[in-house]
Amino acid sequence: MSRNVLVLADLRNGGLRNVTFEALSAAKKLAEGGSVYAAILTGSGAAAHADALAQYGAQKVFVVENAALENYVPDAYAKALEAVINESKANVVFLAHSAIGRDLAPKLAARFGAGAVSDIIGVEVDGGNLTFTRPIYAGKAFTKNVVEGDLVFATVRPNNLEKSEPEAGKTAEVVNVSVELPADSLRTFIKEVVKKSTGGVDLSEAKIIVSGGRGVKSADGFKPLQELADVLGAAVGASRGACDADYCDYALQIGQTGKVVTPDLYIACGISGAIQHLAGMSNSKVIVAINKDPEAPIFKVADYGIVGDLFDIVPLLTEELKKA
Ligand code: FAD
């Protein structure tokens, strides 16, 4: 059964996030003779991203460029995406499982009377239906969800679907979609954007994360972790314990009420391994735990454990890695 699959490009800090390419790669497998499309909703500068989307499989790139889309405004984005879905005759819409995707997917699904499934980590074609895999119970179990109907929305967890190789040199067929978004038709508007820096590497897409817990003891205690992260090209994350103690910003929090991450390597320093923390990182490919308590629960999920003081071990690791 052929289907048109539309992927909403996830733009962050002027660039496309990897999850967009991962979703496009999955879309190619699902289309079965239908088409793979991408959508860019933005205030300006869409042209800079269109070819990259084509190289990962988008046969057409639907673009809505409108000043009202400069920042995320739910009403404006919903109207723009609705217009693209109508224009593209999409049957499946993939969005990133980000704050924006989590907001937009159910909104649009309600508008179209369609089904929605969130936080998917896999999708298969099962006869005429699509079966989505998603984690439940803080990652302890997985469910398979079949969503019936001609249109389905799914939010995609970053770093889980396999990304295909890009087709170098391919250029996009761009379809401009015009949508009226007068300010008085929007119920919310952005007065000011205050950007918070979480370091150079985007936590939810990082391949390596060095994470600190209450064991780092102070904001200064994060310095050796940052140095290790710099050597590895990694992002720095944290437990809620560290955030609550004001050692770092909540933007770094990983876990049930923080970010969910699936890096290739997760180095947990001075983190006990509470279930709520594990919910955010236990699907990491390789977990290294550094903790001075040999009974700390983090060692149960760790592939490699180092029992000792993080203030001795982390600088030693950094020094060794600098030599490599
Ligand atoms: P602790 O549990 O205090 O552990 C500190 C660890 O550091 C200890 O194991 C200790 O042995 C070790 N240590 C101390 N000094 C050193 C040293 N010098 N060298 C090496 N090791 C050292 N937590 C999250 O992380 N993310 C969430 O999203 C989250 N959501 C929650 C939601 C709810 C509803 C609730 C109730 C709780 C949530 N929590 C969350 C909190 C969670 O239960 C834990 O309290 C928290 O994860 C503990 O943080 P921690 O491991 O840094 O601190």
Coordinates of N, CA and C and ligand atoms in Angstrom, one line a residue, residues 212-217 238-242 253-258 269-277 290-293 296 308-311, ligand 1:
G212 N 27.0 14.8 35.3 CA 27.4 15.0 36.7 C 26.2 14.9 37.6
G213 N 26.4 14.4 38.8 CA 25.4 14.3 39.8 C 25.7 15.1 41.0
R214 N 25.0 14.8 42.1 CA 25.3 15.5 43.3 C 26.7 15.3 43.8
G215 N 27.3 14.2 43.3 CA 28.7 13.9 43.7 C 29.7 14.9 43.2
V216 N 29.3 15.8 42.3 CA 30.3 16.8 41.9 C 30.4 17.9 42.9
K217 N 29.5 18.0 43.8 CA 29.5 18.8 45.1 C 29.4 20.3 44.9
A238 N 23.4 16.4 33.4 CA 23.3 16.3 34.8 C 22.2 15.5 35.3
S239 N 22.2 15.1 36.6 CA 21.1 14.5 37.2 C 20.2 15.7 37.8
R240 N 19.0 15.3 38.2 CA 18.2 16.4 38.8 C 18.8 16.8 40.2
G241 N 19.5 15.8 40.8 CA 20.1 16.1 42.1 C 21.1 17.3 41.9
A242 N 21.9 17.3 40.9 CA 22.8 18.3 40.6 C 22.1 19.6 40.3
Q253 N 19.4 18.8 32.7 CA 18.8 17.7 33.4 C 18.4 16.5 32.4
I254 N 18.9 15.3 32.8 CA 18.5 14.1 32.1 C 17.7 13.2 32.9
G255 N 16.6 12.7 32.4 CA 15.8 11.8 33.2 C 14.3 11.9 32.8
Q256 N 13.5 11.3 33.7 CA 12.1 11.3 33.5 C 11.5 12.6 33.3
T257 N 11.9 13.6 34.1 CA 11.4 15.0 34.0 C 12.4 15.9 33.3
G258 N 13.4 15.3 32.7 CA 14.4 16.1 32.0 C 14.4 15.6 30.5
C269 N 29.1 10.6 36.3 CA 30.0 10.9 37.3 C 29.3 11.3 38.6
G270 N 29.4 10.6 39.7 CA 28.8 11.0 40.9 C 27.3 11.0 40.8
I271 N 26.7 10.1 40.1 CA 25.3 9.9 40.0 C 24.9 8.6 40.5
S272 N 23.9 8.6 41.4 CA 23.6 7.3 42.1 C 22.9 6.3 41.2
G273 N 22.0 6.8 40.3 CA 21.3 5.9 39.4 C 19.9 5.7 39.8
A274 N 19.2 6.7 40.3 CA 17.8 6.6 40.6 C 17.0 6.3 39.4
I275 N 15.9 5.6 39.6 CA 15.0 5.1 38.5 C 14.7 6.3 37.6
Q276 N 14.4 7.5 38.2 CA 14.0 8.6 37.3 C 15.2 9.1 36.5
H277 N 16.4 8.9 36.9 CA 17.5 9.3 36.1 C 17.7 8.3 35.0
I290 N 31.1 6.3 37.2 CA 32.2 6.6 38.1 C 31.5 7.0 39.4
N291 N 31.7 6.2 40.5 CA 31.1 6.5 41.7 C 31.9 5.9 42.9
K292 N 31.9 6.6 44.0 CA 32.8 6.0 45.1 C 32.1 5.0 45.9
D293 N 30.8 4.8 45.7 CA 30.0 3.8 46.4 C 29.8 2.6 45.5
A296 N 26.3 1.6 44.5 CA 25.4 2.6 43.8 C 24.6 1.9 42.7
G308 N 35.5 4.8 42.7 CA 36.5 5.8 43.1 C 36.0 7.2 43.1
D309 N 36.9 8.1 43.5 CA 36.5 9.5 43.6 C 36.6 10.1 42.2
L310 N 35.5 10.7 41.8 CA 35.5 11.3 40.4 C 36.5 12.4 40.2
F311 N 36.9 13.1 41.4 CA 37.8 14.2 41.2 C 39.3 13.6 41.0
Ligands
FAD1 P1 22.5 11.3 44.8 O1 21.4 10.3 44.8 O2 22.7 12.1 46.0 O3 23.8 10.5 44.4 C1 25.1 11.1 44.4 C2 26.0 10.0 44.1 O4 27.3 10.6 44.0 C3 26.1 8.9 45.2 O5 25.9 7.6 44.6 C4 27.5 9.0 45.8 O6 28.1 7.8 46.1 C5 28.3 9.6 44.6 N1 29.4 10.4 45.0 C6 29.5 11.4 45.9 N2 30.7 12.0 46.0 C7 31.5 11.3 45.0 C8 32.8 11.5 44.5 N3 33.6 12.4 45.0 N4 33.2 10.7 43.5 C9 32.3 9.7 42.9 N5 31.1 9.6 43.4 C10 30.6 10.4 44.4 N6 16.4 12.7 38.8 C11 17.0 12.8 37.6 O7 18.3 12.7 37.5 N7 16.3 13.1 36.5 C12 15.0 13.3 36.5 O8 14.4 13.6 35.4 C13 14.3 13.1 37.7 N8 12.9 13.2 37.7 C14 12.3 13.0 38.9 C15 10.9 13.0 39.0 C16 10.2 12.7 40.1 C17 8.7 12.7 40.1 C18 11.0 12.4 41.3 C19 10.3 12.1 42.6 C20 12.3 12.4 41.3 C21 13.0 12.7 40.1 N9 14.4 12.7 40.0 C22 15.0 12.8 38.9 C23 15.2 12.6 41.3 C24 15.8 11.2 41.6 O9 14.9 10.5 42.3 C25 17.1 11.4 42.4 O10 16.9 12.1 43.6 C26 18.3 12.1 41.6 O11 18.4 11.5 40.4 C27 19.5 11.9 42.5 O12 20.6 12.6 41.8 P2 22.1 12.2 42.1 O13 22.3 10.8 41.6 O14 22.9 13.2 41.4 O15 22.3 12.4 43.6

